[in-house]
Tab-separated table of C-alpha atoms in Angstrom:
chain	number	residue	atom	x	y	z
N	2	UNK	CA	18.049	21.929	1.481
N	3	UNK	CA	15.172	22.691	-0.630
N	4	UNK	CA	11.329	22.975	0.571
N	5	UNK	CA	8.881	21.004	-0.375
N	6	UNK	CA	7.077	23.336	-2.145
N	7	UNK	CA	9.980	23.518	-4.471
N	8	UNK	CA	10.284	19.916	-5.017
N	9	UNK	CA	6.554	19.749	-5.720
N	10	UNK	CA	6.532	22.700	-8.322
N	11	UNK	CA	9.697	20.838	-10.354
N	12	UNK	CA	7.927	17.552	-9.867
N	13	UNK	CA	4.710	18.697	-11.357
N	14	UNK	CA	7.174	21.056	-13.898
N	15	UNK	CA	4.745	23.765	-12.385
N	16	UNK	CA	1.602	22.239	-12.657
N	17	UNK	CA	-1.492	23.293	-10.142
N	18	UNK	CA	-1.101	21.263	-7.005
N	19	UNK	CA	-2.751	22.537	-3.799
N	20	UNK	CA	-1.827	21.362	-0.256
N	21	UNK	CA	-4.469	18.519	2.075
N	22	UNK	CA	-4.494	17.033	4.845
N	23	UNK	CA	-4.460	13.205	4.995
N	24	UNK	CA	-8.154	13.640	7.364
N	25	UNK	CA	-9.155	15.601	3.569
N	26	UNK	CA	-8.467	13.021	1.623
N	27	UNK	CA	-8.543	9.479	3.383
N	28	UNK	CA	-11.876	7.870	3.928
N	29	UNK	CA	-10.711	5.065	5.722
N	30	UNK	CA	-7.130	4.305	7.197
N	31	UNK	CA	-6.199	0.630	8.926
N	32	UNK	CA	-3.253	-1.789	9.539
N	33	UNK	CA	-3.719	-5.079	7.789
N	34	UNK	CA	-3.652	-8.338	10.107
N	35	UNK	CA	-3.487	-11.576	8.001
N	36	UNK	CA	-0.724	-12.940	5.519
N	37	UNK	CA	2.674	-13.653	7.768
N	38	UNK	CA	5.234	-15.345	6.059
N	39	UNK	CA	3.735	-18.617	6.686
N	40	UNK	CA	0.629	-18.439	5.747
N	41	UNK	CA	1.497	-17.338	2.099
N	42	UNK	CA	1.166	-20.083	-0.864
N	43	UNK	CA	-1.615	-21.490	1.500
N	44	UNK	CA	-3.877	-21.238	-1.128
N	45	UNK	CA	-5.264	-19.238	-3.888
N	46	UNK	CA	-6.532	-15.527	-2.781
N	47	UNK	CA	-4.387	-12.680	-3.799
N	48	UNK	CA	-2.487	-11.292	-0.936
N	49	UNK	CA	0.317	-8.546	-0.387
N	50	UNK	CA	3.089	-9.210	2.118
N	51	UNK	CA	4.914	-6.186	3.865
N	52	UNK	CA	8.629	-7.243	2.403
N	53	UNK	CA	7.388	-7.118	-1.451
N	54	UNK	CA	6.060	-3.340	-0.543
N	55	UNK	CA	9.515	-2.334	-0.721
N	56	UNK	CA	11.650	-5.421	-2.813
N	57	UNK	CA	9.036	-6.625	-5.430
N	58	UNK	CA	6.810	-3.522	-6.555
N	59	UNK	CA	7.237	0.405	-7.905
N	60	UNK	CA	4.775	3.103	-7.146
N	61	UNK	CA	1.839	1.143	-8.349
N	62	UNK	CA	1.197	-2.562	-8.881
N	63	UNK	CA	-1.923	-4.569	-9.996
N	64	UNK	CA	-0.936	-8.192	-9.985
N	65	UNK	CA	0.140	-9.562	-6.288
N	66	UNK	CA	2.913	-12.386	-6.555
N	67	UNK	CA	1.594	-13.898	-3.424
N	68	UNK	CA	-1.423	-16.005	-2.583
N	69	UNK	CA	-2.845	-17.233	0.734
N	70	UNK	CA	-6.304	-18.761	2.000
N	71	UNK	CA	-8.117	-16.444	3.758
N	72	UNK	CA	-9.468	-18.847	6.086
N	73	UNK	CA	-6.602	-19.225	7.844
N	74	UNK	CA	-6.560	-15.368	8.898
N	75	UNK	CA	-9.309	-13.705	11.236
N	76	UNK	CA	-10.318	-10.257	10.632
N	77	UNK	CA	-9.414	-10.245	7.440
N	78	UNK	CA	-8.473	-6.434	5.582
N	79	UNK	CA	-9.174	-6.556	2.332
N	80	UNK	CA	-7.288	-3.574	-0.291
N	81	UNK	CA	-8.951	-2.153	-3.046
N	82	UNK	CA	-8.696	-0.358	-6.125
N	83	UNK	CA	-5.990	2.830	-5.810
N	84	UNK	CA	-5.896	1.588	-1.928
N	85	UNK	CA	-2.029	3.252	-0.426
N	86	UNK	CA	-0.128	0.598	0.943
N	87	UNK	CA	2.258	1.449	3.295
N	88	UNK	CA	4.953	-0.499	5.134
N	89	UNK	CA	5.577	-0.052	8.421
N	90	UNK	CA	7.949	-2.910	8.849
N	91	UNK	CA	11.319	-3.343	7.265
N	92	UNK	CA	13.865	-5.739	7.514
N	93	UNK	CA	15.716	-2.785	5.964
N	94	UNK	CA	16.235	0.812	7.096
N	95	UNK	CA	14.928	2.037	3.839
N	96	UNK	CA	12.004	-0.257	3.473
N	97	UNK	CA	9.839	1.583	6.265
N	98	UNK	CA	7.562	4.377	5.051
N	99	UNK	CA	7.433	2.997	1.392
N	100	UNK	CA	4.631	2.952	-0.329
N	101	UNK	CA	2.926	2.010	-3.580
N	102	UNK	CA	-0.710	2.214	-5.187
N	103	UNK	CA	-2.738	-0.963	-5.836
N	104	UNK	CA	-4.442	-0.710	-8.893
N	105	UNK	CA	-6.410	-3.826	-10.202
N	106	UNK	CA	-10.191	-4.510	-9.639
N	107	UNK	CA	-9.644	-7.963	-8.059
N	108	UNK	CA	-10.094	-7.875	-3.995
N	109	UNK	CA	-6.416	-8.456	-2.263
N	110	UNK	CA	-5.320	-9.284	1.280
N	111	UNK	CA	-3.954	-7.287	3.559
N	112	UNK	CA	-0.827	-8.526	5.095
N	113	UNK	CA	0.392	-7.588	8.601
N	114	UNK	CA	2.855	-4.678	9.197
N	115	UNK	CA	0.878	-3.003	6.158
N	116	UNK	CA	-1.075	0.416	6.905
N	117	UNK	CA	-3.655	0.884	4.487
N	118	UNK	CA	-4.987	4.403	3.554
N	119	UNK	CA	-8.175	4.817	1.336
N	120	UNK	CA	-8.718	7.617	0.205
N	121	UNK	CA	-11.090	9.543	-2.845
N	122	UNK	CA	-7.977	10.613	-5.231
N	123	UNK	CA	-6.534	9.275	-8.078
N	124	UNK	CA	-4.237	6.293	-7.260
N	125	UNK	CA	-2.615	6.688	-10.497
């Protein structure tokens, strides 16, 4: 099995990479709480559920194909710009753990089973 470090160097084709900790990089890390199944097309605020983390969208994405009102959901999390979205529900072995890069301007909800990590890196 290779190491890490050698997937990294023929990922970046040698390229300067440098190891960090998540605590170096994230400035904020939470679980969203709004946007079950039946609460989406409620409305007419962009909102990501868990399921499309790993069958709708890639690496990145910057167009959600849901929409919900965010009235209906308290304690809203809102995701942001380069915002890691991570699901940590699956109704799939191979959906847990995946994760992909918002990257529009426009606000988006959080839906629940989603861990959020911001962080001060390049989404992209």
């Amino acid at each position: 099995m290779k190491s890490i470090t050698t997937l990294l160097n023929q990922l970046t084709k040698g390229g300067v990479w440098e190891w960090k900790s998540l605590g170096e990089i994230a400035t904020d890390i939470c679980i969203g709480v709004g946007a079950i199944k039946s609460q989406i097309g409620q409305g007419n605020y962009p909102c990501v559920h868990y399921g499309e983390i790993y069958t709708k969208f890639e690496i990145w994405f910057d167009k959600c194909i849901s929409k919900t009102d965010e009235k209906l959901i308290k304690e809203v999390k809102y995701g942001n710009y380069g915002d890691l979205l991570i699901a940590n529900a699956s109704t799939a072995k191979t959906g847990i753990g995946k994760c992909c890069a918002y990257l529009s301007q426009e606000k988006i909800i959080i839906g629940k089973n989603i861990t959020l990590i911001r962080h001060n890196q390049n989404g992209k």
